[in-house]
Coordinates of C-alpha atoms in Angstrom, one line a residue:
Chain A
M1 CA 0.0 0.0 0.0
K2 CA 1.0 3.6 -0.4
R3 CA 2.6 5.3 2.6
V4 CA 4.2 8.6 3.3
Y5 CA 8.0 8.6 3.2
V6 CA 10.6 11.3 3.9
N7 CA 13.9 12.1 2.3
E8 CA 15.8 14.1 4.9
E9 CA 18.4 15.2 2.4
W10 CA 15.8 17.3 0.7
C11 CA 13.9 18.6 3.7
L12 CA 14.3 22.3 4.1
G13 CA 12.9 22.4 7.6
C14 CA 10.3 24.9 6.5
H15 CA 7.4 23.3 8.5
L16 CA 5.0 23.9 5.6
C17 CA 3.9 20.2 5.9
E18 CA 2.7 21.0 9.5
Y19 CA 0.5 23.8 8.3
N20 CA -0.8 21.9 5.3
C21 CA -1.7 19.0 7.7
A22 CA -3.4 21.3 10.2
F23 CA -5.4 23.0 7.4
A24 CA -6.4 19.8 5.7
N25 CA -7.7 18.5 9.0
S26 CA -9.5 21.7 9.9
K27 CA -12.8 23.2 8.9
L28 CA -11.3 26.6 8.1
D29 CA -12.0 28.3 4.7
R30 CA -8.6 29.6 4.2
M31 CA -5.1 28.6 5.4
A32 CA -4.7 32.2 6.7
G33 CA -7.2 31.2 9.5
L34 CA -4.3 29.3 11.1
K35 CA -2.3 32.5 11.6
G36 CA -1.6 33.3 15.2
K37 CA -3.2 30.0 16.4
K38 CA -1.4 27.1 18.0
I39 CA -1.6 24.3 15.5
F40 CA -1.9 20.6 16.2
P41 CA -0.5 18.9 13.0
R42 CA -0.3 15.1 12.7
I43 CA 3.2 15.4 11.1
H44 CA 6.1 17.2 12.8
V45 CA 9.5 18.4 11.6
E46 CA 12.3 17.3 13.8
G47 CA 15.9 18.3 13.6
D48 CA 18.5 21.0 14.1
D49 CA 20.6 23.3 12.0
R50 CA 22.3 20.3 10.4
I51 CA 19.5 18.1 9.4
T52 CA 15.7 18.2 9.4
F53 CA 13.0 15.7 8.5
A54 CA 9.3 15.2 8.9
V55 CA 7.8 12.4 11.0
S56 CA 4.3 11.0 10.7
C57 CA 2.7 7.6 11.3
R58 CA 4.4 4.8 9.6
H59 CA 1.2 2.7 9.4
C60 CA 3.3 -0.2 10.6
T61 CA 2.8 -3.7 9.3
D62 CA 2.4 -4.8 13.0
P63 CA 1.3 -1.6 14.8
I64 CA 2.0 -1.7 18.5
C65 CA -0.3 1.2 19.1
V66 CA -3.3 -0.8 17.9
K67 CA -2.4 -3.6 20.3
S68 CA -1.7 -1.3 23.2
C69 CA -4.6 1.1 23.1
I70 CA -6.5 0.6 26.4
A71 CA -9.7 2.0 24.9
G72 CA -9.8 -0.1 21.8
A73 CA -9.8 3.2 19.9
I74 CA -7.0 2.5 17.4
S75 CA -7.5 0.1 14.6
K76 CA -6.0 -0.8 11.3
V77 CA -8.4 -0.6 8.4
D78 CA -7.3 -1.4 4.8
G79 CA -3.7 -0.8 5.9
V80 CA -4.4 2.6 7.5
V81 CA -4.0 2.9 11.2
K82 CA -6.9 5.0 12.4
I83 CA -8.0 6.4 15.7
D84 CA -11.6 6.8 16.9
R85 CA -11.2 10.1 18.8
D86 CA -14.7 9.7 20.4
K87 CA -13.4 6.6 22.2
C88 CA -10.0 8.0 23.1
V89 CA -9.7 9.1 26.7
G90 CA -6.2 10.7 26.3
C91 CA -4.3 8.2 28.4
L92 CA -1.3 8.5 26.1
T93 CA -0.4 4.8 26.2
C94 CA 0.0 5.0 22.4
V95 CA 2.6 7.7 22.9
L96 CA 4.4 5.5 25.3
V97 CA 4.7 2.6 22.9
C98 CA 5.1 4.2 19.4
P99 CA 8.8 3.9 18.5
Y100 CA 8.6 6.7 16.0
G101 CA 7.0 9.4 18.2
A102 CA 4.2 9.7 15.6
L103 CA 1.2 10.3 17.9
A104 CA 0.4 13.5 19.8
P105 CA -2.7 14.9 21.5
G106 CA -4.9 17.3 19.6
E107 CA -6.5 20.4 20.9
N108 CA -9.1 18.6 23.1
G109 CA -6.6 16.2 24.6
T110 CA -7.6 13.2 22.6
M111 CA -5.0 11.6 20.4
Q112 CA -4.6 12.3 16.7
K113 CA -2.4 10.8 14.1
C114 CA -1.8 10.8 10.4
E115 CA -4.5 9.0 8.5
L116 CA -3.1 9.8 5.1
C117 CA -5.7 12.5 4.5
L118 CA -7.9 9.8 3.0
S119 CA -11.0 10.9 4.8
N120 CA -10.5 14.7 5.1
R121 CA -10.9 17.5 2.6
A122 CA -7.5 16.9 1.0
G123 CA -8.3 13.3 -0.1
K124 CA -4.6 12.6 -0.3
P125 CA -1.7 13.5 1.9
A126 CA -1.6 17.3 2.1
C127 CA 2.0 17.3 3.5
V128 CA 3.1 15.6 0.3
T129 CA 1.2 17.8 -2.1
G130 CA 2.5 20.9 -0.4
C131 CA 6.1 20.0 0.1
P132 CA 8.1 22.5 -1.9
N133 CA 11.1 20.3 -2.3
G134 CA 9.7 16.9 -2.9
A135 CA 11.1 15.7 0.5
I136 CA 7.9 13.9 1.4
V137 CA 6.4 11.4 -1.0
Y138 CA 3.4 9.2 -1.1
E139 CA 4.1 6.0 -2.8
E140 CA 4.3 2.2 -2.8
R141 CA 7.5 0.7 -1.5
S142 CA 8.3 -2.9 -1.0
E143 CA 9.0 -4.5 2.4
E144 CA 12.6 -5.2 1.5
E145 CA 13.6 -1.6 0.9
Chain B
M1 CA -13.1 -28.4 13.0
K2 CA -11.0 -27.3 16.0
K3 CA -12.7 -26.3 19.2
Y4 CA -11.4 -23.4 21.2
V5 CA -12.5 -22.2 24.6
V6 CA -11.6 -18.8 26.1
I7 CA -12.2 -18.2 29.8
G8 CA -12.6 -14.5 30.3
N9 CA -13.9 -11.5 28.4
G10 CA -11.3 -8.8 28.6
A11 CA -8.3 -7.6 26.6
A12 CA -6.5 -10.9 26.7
A13 CA -9.6 -12.8 25.6
V14 CA -10.0 -10.4 22.6
G15 CA -6.4 -10.7 21.7
C16 CA -6.8 -14.5 21.8
I17 CA -9.9 -14.5 19.6
E18 CA -8.2 -12.2 17.1
G19 CA -5.1 -14.4 17.2
I20 CA -7.1 -17.5 16.5
R21 CA -9.1 -15.9 13.7
S22 CA -5.9 -14.6 12.0
L23 CA -5.2 -18.3 11.2
D24 CA -8.4 -20.2 11.6
A25 CA -11.6 -18.7 10.2
D26 CA -13.8 -21.7 10.9
G27 CA -13.0 -23.2 14.3
E28 CA -15.6 -23.1 17.0
I29 CA -14.9 -20.5 19.7
T30 CA -16.7 -20.6 23.0
V31 CA -16.1 -17.7 25.4
I32 CA -17.0 -18.1 29.1
S33 CA -17.7 -14.6 30.5
K34 CA -18.5 -14.2 34.2
E35 CA -19.6 -10.6 33.5
P36 CA -22.9 -10.5 31.5
R37 CA -21.5 -7.6 29.4
H38 CA -20.1 -7.1 26.0
V39 CA -16.3 -6.6 26.2
Y40 CA -15.4 -3.2 27.6
S41 CA -12.2 -1.5 28.7
R42 CA -11.8 -2.1 32.4
P43 CA -9.3 0.8 32.9
L44 CA -11.9 3.2 31.5
I45 CA -14.2 2.9 34.5
S46 CA -12.6 5.9 36.2
Y47 CA -13.0 7.9 33.0
Y48 CA -16.7 6.9 33.0
L49 CA -17.2 8.3 36.5
E50 CA -15.3 11.4 35.4
G51 CA -17.6 11.8 32.5
K52 CA -14.9 11.4 29.8
T53 CA -16.5 8.4 28.3
D54 CA -19.8 6.5 28.4
L55 CA -21.1 3.0 28.3
D56 CA -21.2 2.8 24.5
R57 CA -17.8 4.4 23.9
M58 CA -16.0 2.3 26.5
L59 CA -16.6 -0.9 24.6
Y60 CA -13.2 -2.3 23.8
R61 CA -14.5 -3.7 20.5
G62 CA -17.6 -3.0 18.4
S63 CA -20.9 -4.5 19.6
D64 CA -20.8 -7.0 16.7
F65 CA -17.4 -8.3 17.7
Y66 CA -18.5 -11.7 18.9
E67 CA -20.9 -12.2 16.0
K68 CA -18.3 -11.2 13.5
N69 CA -15.8 -13.5 15.0
G70 CA -18.2 -16.4 15.2
C71 CA -18.0 -16.8 18.9
R72 CA -20.5 -18.4 21.2
V73 CA -20.4 -16.4 24.4
L74 CA -21.7 -17.8 27.7
F75 CA -22.5 -14.5 29.4
G76 CA -23.0 -14.7 33.1
D77 CA -21.5 -18.1 33.4
T78 CA -18.3 -19.0 35.2
A79 CA -15.7 -21.7 34.6
V80 CA -15.5 -23.8 37.7
K81 CA -13.2 -26.6 36.6
I82 CA -10.7 -27.5 33.9
D83 CA -10.7 -31.3 33.2
A84 CA -7.2 -31.4 31.7
E85 CA -7.4 -35.1 30.8
G86 CA -10.8 -35.0 29.3
K87 CA -10.1 -31.6 27.7
T88 CA -13.3 -30.1 29.0
V89 CA -14.2 -26.9 30.9
L90 CA -17.1 -27.2 33.4
T91 CA -19.2 -24.2 34.1
E92 CA -21.2 -23.1 37.0
K93 CA -24.5 -23.4 35.0
G94 CA -23.6 -27.0 34.3
E95 CA -22.2 -26.9 30.8
A96 CA -19.3 -29.1 29.9
V97 CA -17.5 -27.4 27.1
P98 CA -14.9 -29.5 25.2
Y99 CA -11.8 -28.0 23.8
D100 CA -8.8 -28.8 21.7
A101 CA -7.1 -25.6 22.8
L102 CA -8.1 -23.5 25.9
C103 CA -7.0 -20.0 26.9
V104 CA -7.4 -19.0 30.5
A105 CA -7.8 -15.2 30.4
A106 CA -9.5 -15.0 33.7
G107 CA -7.9 -11.8 34.9
S108 CA -7.4 -10.9 38.6
S109 CA -9.5 -10.3 41.6
P110 CA -9.2 -7.6 44.3
F111 CA -7.3 -8.7 47.3
V112 CA -9.0 -7.6 50.5
P113 CA -7.0 -8.0 53.7
P114 CA -8.9 -9.3 56.7
F115 CA -9.7 -5.8 58.2
A116 CA -11.4 -6.1 61.6
G117 CA -15.0 -4.8 61.5
L118 CA -15.2 -4.6 57.7
E119 CA -18.6 -6.2 57.9
T120 CA -19.9 -3.2 59.8
V121 CA -19.3 -0.9 56.9
G122 CA -22.5 -0.3 54.9
K123 CA -21.2 1.2 51.7
K124 CA -18.0 -0.5 50.5
F125 CA -16.9 -1.1 47.0
G126 CA -14.0 -2.5 45.0
F127 CA -12.9 -0.7 41.8
M128 CA -12.2 -3.3 39.2
T129 CA -15.3 -3.8 37.1
L130 CA -17.9 -1.6 35.5
D131 CA -20.4 -2.9 38.0
D132 CA -18.1 -1.7 40.8
A133 CA -18.1 1.8 39.1
L134 CA -21.9 1.8 38.6
D135 CA -22.5 0.7 42.2
L136 CA -20.1 3.4 43.5
E137 CA -21.8 6.0 41.3
K138 CA -25.1 5.2 43.0
A139 CA -23.6 5.5 46.4
I140 CA -21.8 8.8 46.1
F141 CA -23.3 12.3 46.5
D142 CA -21.9 15.8 46.4
T143 CA -21.0 16.1 50.1
C144 CA -20.0 12.5 50.4
R145 CA -16.8 11.6 52.4
V146 CA -14.9 8.8 50.7
L147 CA -12.1 6.8 52.1
I148 CA -10.0 4.9 49.6
V149 CA -7.7 2.2 50.9
G150 CA -4.8 1.9 48.6
A151 CA -2.8 4.6 46.9
G152 CA -1.9 2.6 43.8
L153 CA -3.0 3.0 40.2
I154 CA -6.6 1.7 40.9
G155 CA -7.2 3.7 44.1
L156 CA -5.9 7.0 42.7
K157 CA -7.7 6.7 39.3
C158 CA -10.8 6.1 41.4
A159 CA -10.1 9.3 43.4
E160 CA -9.6 11.3 40.2
G161 CA -12.8 9.8 38.7
I162 CA -15.0 10.9 41.5
R163 CA -13.3 14.0 42.8
E164 CA -15.8 16.5 41.3
R165 CA -18.7 14.4 42.5
V166 CA -18.0 14.1 46.2
G167 CA -17.2 16.3 49.1
R168 CA -13.9 14.8 50.5
I169 CA -11.5 12.1 49.5
T170 CA -9.0 10.5 51.8
V171 CA -6.6 7.9 50.5
C172 CA -4.6 5.8 52.9
D173 CA -1.8 3.3 52.2
L174 CA 0.5 1.2 54.2
A175 CA 3.3 2.3 51.8
D176 CA 5.1 5.6 52.6
R177 CA 4.3 7.0 49.1
V178 CA 1.8 7.0 46.3
L179 CA 2.1 4.7 43.4
S180 CA 4.8 2.7 45.1
S181 CA 4.8 0.0 42.5
I182 CA 5.9 2.4 39.7
L183 CA 7.5 5.5 41.3
D184 CA 10.5 6.1 43.4
A185 CA 10.3 8.4 46.5
D186 CA 11.1 11.7 44.7
C187 CA 8.7 11.2 41.9
A188 CA 6.0 10.0 44.2
A189 CA 6.4 13.1 46.3
I190 CA 5.8 15.3 43.2
I191 CA 2.6 13.3 42.3
Q192 CA 1.4 13.4 45.9
K193 CA 1.7 17.1 46.0
H194 CA -0.1 17.5 42.7
L195 CA -2.9 15.2 44.0
E196 CA -3.1 17.2 47.2
D197 CA -3.4 20.4 45.2
S198 CA -6.2 18.8 43.4
G199 CA -8.1 18.1 46.6
I200 CA -7.1 14.6 47.6
E201 CA -6.0 14.0 51.2
F202 CA -3.5 11.3 52.2
L203 CA -2.7 9.2 55.1
L204 CA 0.5 7.3 54.2
S205 CA 2.5 4.8 56.1
D206 CA -0.8 4.1 57.8
S207 CA -3.6 1.6 57.4
A208 CA -7.0 0.9 58.9
E209 CA -6.7 -1.1 62.1
R210 CA -10.4 -1.6 62.3
F211 CA -13.7 -0.3 60.9
E212 CA -16.6 0.7 63.1
G213 CA -19.5 1.5 60.8
N214 CA -18.7 4.8 59.1
K215 CA -15.4 5.2 60.9
A216 CA -11.9 3.8 60.3
V217 CA -9.6 3.6 63.2
M218 CA -6.1 3.8 61.8
K219 CA -2.9 2.1 63.0
S220 CA -1.6 5.6 63.9
G221 CA -4.6 6.1 66.1
K222 CA -6.2 8.7 63.8
E223 CA -9.8 8.3 63.0
V224 CA -11.4 8.8 59.6
E225 CA -15.1 9.2 59.2
F226 CA -16.5 8.3 55.8
D227 CA -19.8 7.7 54.0
V228 CA -18.3 5.4 51.3
L229 CA -15.3 3.1 51.5
V230 CA -13.4 2.0 48.4
L231 CA -11.0 -1.0 48.7
A232 CA -8.2 -0.8 46.3
V233 CA -5.4 -2.6 48.1
G234 CA -4.2 -4.8 45.4
V235 CA -5.1 -7.7 43.1
R236 CA -4.4 -11.3 42.8
A237 CA -4.2 -13.4 39.7
N238 CA -7.1 -15.7 39.1
S239 CA -5.0 -18.8 38.8
G240 CA -7.1 -21.3 40.7
L241 CA -8.6 -23.2 37.7
V242 CA -5.1 -24.1 36.4
R243 CA -3.7 -24.8 39.8
D244 CA -6.6 -27.2 40.6
A245 CA -6.1 -28.9 37.3
G246 CA -2.5 -29.6 38.2
G247 CA -0.9 -26.9 36.2
E248 CA 2.2 -25.0 37.3
V249 CA 1.2 -21.8 39.2
N250 CA 3.3 -19.3 41.1
R251 CA 1.9 -15.7 41.7
G252 CA 0.2 -16.3 38.4
I253 CA -0.3 -19.1 35.9
I254 CA 3.2 -19.9 34.6
I255 CA 3.4 -19.6 30.8
D256 CA 6.2 -19.9 28.3
G257 CA 6.9 -17.4 25.5
R258 CA 4.2 -19.0 23.4
G259 CA 1.6 -18.4 26.1
A260 CA 1.4 -22.2 26.9
T261 CA 0.9 -23.4 30.5
S262 CA 2.3 -26.7 31.8
L263 CA -1.0 -28.4 30.9
P264 CA -1.3 -29.7 27.3
G265 CA -3.5 -27.6 25.1
V266 CA -4.0 -25.0 27.8
Y267 CA -2.7 -21.4 27.4
A268 CA -3.0 -18.4 29.6
A269 CA -2.7 -14.6 29.1
G270 CA -3.3 -11.3 30.8
D271 CA -3.5 -10.5 34.5
C272 CA -3.8 -14.1 35.5
A273 CA -0.6 -15.2 33.8
E274 CA 3.0 -15.0 34.9
G275 CA 5.3 -14.9 31.8
D276 CA 8.7 -13.6 30.9
D277 CA 9.6 -10.0 31.6
A278 CA 12.0 -9.3 28.7
I279 CA 13.8 -6.6 30.6
L280 CA 14.0 -8.2 34.0
G281 CA 14.9 -11.5 32.4
S282 CA 12.6 -13.5 34.7
K283 CA 9.0 -14.3 35.1
R284 CA 6.5 -12.1 36.7
V285 CA 2.8 -11.1 36.5
L286 CA 2.6 -7.9 34.3
A287 CA -0.9 -6.9 34.9
I288 CA -1.1 -4.2 32.3
M289 CA -3.5 -3.9 29.4
P290 CA -1.1 -3.9 26.4
N291 CA 0.6 -7.1 27.6
A292 CA -2.8 -8.7 28.1
Y293 CA -3.8 -8.1 24.5
M294 CA -0.4 -9.0 23.1
G295 CA -0.1 -12.1 25.3
G296 CA -3.6 -13.2 24.4
R297 CA -3.0 -12.7 20.7
T298 CA 0.2 -14.8 20.8
A299 CA -1.7 -17.5 22.7
G300 CA -4.5 -17.4 20.1
V301 CA -2.1 -17.7 17.2
N302 CA -0.4 -20.7 18.7
M303 CA -3.7 -22.3 19.7
A304 CA -4.7 -22.1 16.0
G305 CA -1.5 -24.0 15.0
G306 CA 0.8 -21.0 14.5
D307 CA 4.2 -20.5 16.1
E308 CA 4.6 -17.1 17.6
K309 CA 6.5 -15.9 20.6
F310 CA 5.6 -12.9 22.8
D311 CA 9.1 -12.1 24.1
R312 CA 8.7 -8.4 24.5
A313 CA 6.6 -8.1 27.6
M314 CA 7.8 -5.4 30.0
P315 CA 6.3 -3.2 32.6
M316 CA 5.1 0.1 31.3
N317 CA 2.4 2.6 32.4
S318 CA 1.0 5.8 31.1
I319 CA -1.3 7.4 33.5
G320 CA -2.5 10.9 34.1
F321 CA -4.0 12.6 37.1
F322 CA -5.7 16.0 36.9
G323 CA -3.8 17.0 33.8
L324 CA -0.4 15.7 34.8
H325 CA 0.9 12.7 33.0
I326 CA 3.2 10.1 34.2
M327 CA 5.0 7.5 32.1
T328 CA 7.1 4.7 33.4
A329 CA 8.8 1.7 31.7
G330 CA 11.2 -1.1 32.4
V331 CA 13.1 -1.6 35.6
Y332 CA 14.9 1.0 37.7
D333 CA 18.3 -0.4 38.1
G334 CA 21.8 0.8 37.1
E335 CA 22.9 4.4 37.0
M336 CA 20.2 7.1 37.3
S337 CA 20.4 10.4 35.5
E338 CA 17.8 13.1 35.4
D339 CA 16.6 16.1 33.6
R340 CA 14.4 18.8 35.1
E341 CA 12.8 21.5 33.0
D342 CA 9.6 23.5 33.1
G343 CA 8.2 21.4 35.9
A344 CA 8.9 18.2 34.0
L345 CA 11.1 15.5 35.5
K346 CA 12.7 12.7 33.6
R347 CA 14.7 10.0 35.2
F348 CA 16.6 7.4 33.1
F349 CA 18.2 4.2 34.4
V350 CA 21.2 3.0 32.4
K351 CA 23.0 -0.3 33.0
D352 CA 25.6 -2.1 30.9
G353 CA 25.3 0.6 28.2
V354 CA 21.6 0.2 27.6
L355 CA 18.5 2.0 28.8
R356 CA 16.8 -0.2 31.4
G357 CA 14.0 2.0 32.5
F358 CA 12.6 5.5 32.9
I359 CA 10.1 7.7 34.8
L360 CA 8.7 10.7 33.2
I361 CA 6.5 13.3 35.0
G362 CA 5.2 15.7 32.4
G363 CA 7.5 15.9 29.4
T364 CA 6.0 12.8 27.9
E365 CA 6.2 13.9 24.3
R366 CA 7.4 11.1 21.9
A367 CA 8.2 8.9 24.9
G368 CA 7.8 5.8 22.8
I369 CA 11.3 6.5 21.4
Y370 CA 12.7 5.9 24.9
T371 CA 10.5 2.8 25.3
S372 CA 11.8 1.4 22.1
L373 CA 15.4 1.9 23.3
I374 CA 14.6 -0.3 26.3
R375 CA 12.6 -2.8 24.2
E376 CA 15.3 -3.1 21.5
K377 CA 18.2 -3.0 24.1
T378 CA 19.8 -0.4 21.8
P379 CA 23.5 0.1 22.7
L380 CA 23.5 3.8 23.8
D381 CA 26.9 4.3 22.3
T382 CA 25.4 3.9 18.9
I383 CA 23.0 6.8 19.3
D384 CA 23.1 10.3 20.7
F385 CA 21.2 9.5 23.9
E386 CA 22.4 12.5 25.8
S387 CA 20.7 14.9 23.4
S388 CA 17.5 13.1 23.7
K389 CA 17.2 13.4 27.5
K390 CA 15.6 16.8 27.2
I391 CA 13.2 15.7 24.5
A392 CA 12.8 12.4 22.8
A393 CA 13.6 12.7 19.1
N394 CA 14.5 10.7 16.1
T395 CA 17.6 12.9 15.6
I396 CA 19.4 10.6 18.1
F397 CA 19.6 7.9 15.4
S398 CA 22.1 7.7 12.6
P399 CA 21.0 8.7 9.1
E400 CA 21.1 5.1 8.1
I401 CA 18.7 4.0 10.8
R402 CA 16.4 6.9 10.1
R403 CA 16.4 6.0 6.4
K404 CA 15.1 2.5 7.5
K405 CA 12.5 4.0 9.9
F406 CA 11.1 6.7 7.6
G407 CA 12.1 5.6 4.1
G408 CA 11.0 1.9 4.3
V409 CA 8.0 -0.3 5.2
V410 CA 8.1 -1.0 8.9

């Protein structure tokens, strides 16, 4: 299945992916509506002045967050790891187990994560579409790579 | 067609059923559930009282789970005997359920010390099941004085759950600190202060000597008046069925890495089982929900003819109280180092060049990266561990490792 992959050599560290993610998952009319607000993107740029890269859910083959969620709120459907935020109570067990640091609480304290923009207004990963340097891609890669 | 029996209806049972169905779509599965309820998340009962979830949302799996998985569920019935030779489970209601493979996922029961005068207390509750929570909910009122015996995870989550709905909460414990099973003294002091600031009173290093109706007379001589008593002293593994059938039992039912007990065809998982702690390197009961699911799943796969090992069980807890989150993992041995910043405290325990455990109070962002270092036993000299003490980050790994993590299928 297609997943989001990053190439840190091309990442500029511009954080645009974070804004595109926050906007895609918002109900705002215009991106400008995010100005001055604390955003809660499902992708985050890590790094320092030497290297930067964006981190989002890996949609693992054997996702430990799904197995660990105490509320049964995380499931894998057609390859996509999804969270039911109505069921989530914000205990953060998924944060404790995810080896990639890919989950974080949203504005209301329940967890959110990348769901590949498949069910929001973008329809496909907005971080990828908006990356100015092609550092984030959405494609099929084999297990061996 | 293979016959499977699962004793229990919690996370380990669900893991087992999903494990079986990952390999065997047709086998007959019978679930024996003491509680006459669809599978729900036990740890969510405090969130229910707090109003953060409700009876529908706290279901651990969808209401069609058993139907979809083709399970026959004996709700409200209890397994009373395992006939290991005849490969049959006998139930209280008189059913004899034959099995080719059995999983005991019977959980644990509250341990109640023999307090003098406990029978004189009118309103007393445990805090393990949804029925406990619903009964407690009926008993409390806005000026209610509650005494909780036990300052562990269960007692304190109960305190948080009802804080806004009662007048006063006192928590007592024989231990000298809160959460003594997962926190060291310094960390416990921080949490205790936070809980006190949130309106919880404590009587530590003290326990009830005797109860007289609505009064507890403590060992220290203090007297505590209460309207409602919650007993959250501790739990014990429900291992009796396997012990009585001749299976090996210690504090819990002894299992190997495949989830198998010493009885042929009998597996166990969850709070009733005692399996390998991958970090400690010996067996112990790890009564936490992720291990219950994962252990159950492994048992289920093996019951269905697969060959899987669950060799990554370790203690870990993520628990919050009144907005302050605590995360702990592994064991606290070796050299301790700490980082304090903006009210957050992080303690790391390093031994033989690997991270063995940690305690985080606040500052829990991306903590799974730390957990993975423990789980993978990553040699710390291959990563930039120092830089990650302030904040967990993937920058600690080499570009090659990052390429695998973020450029490949994982």
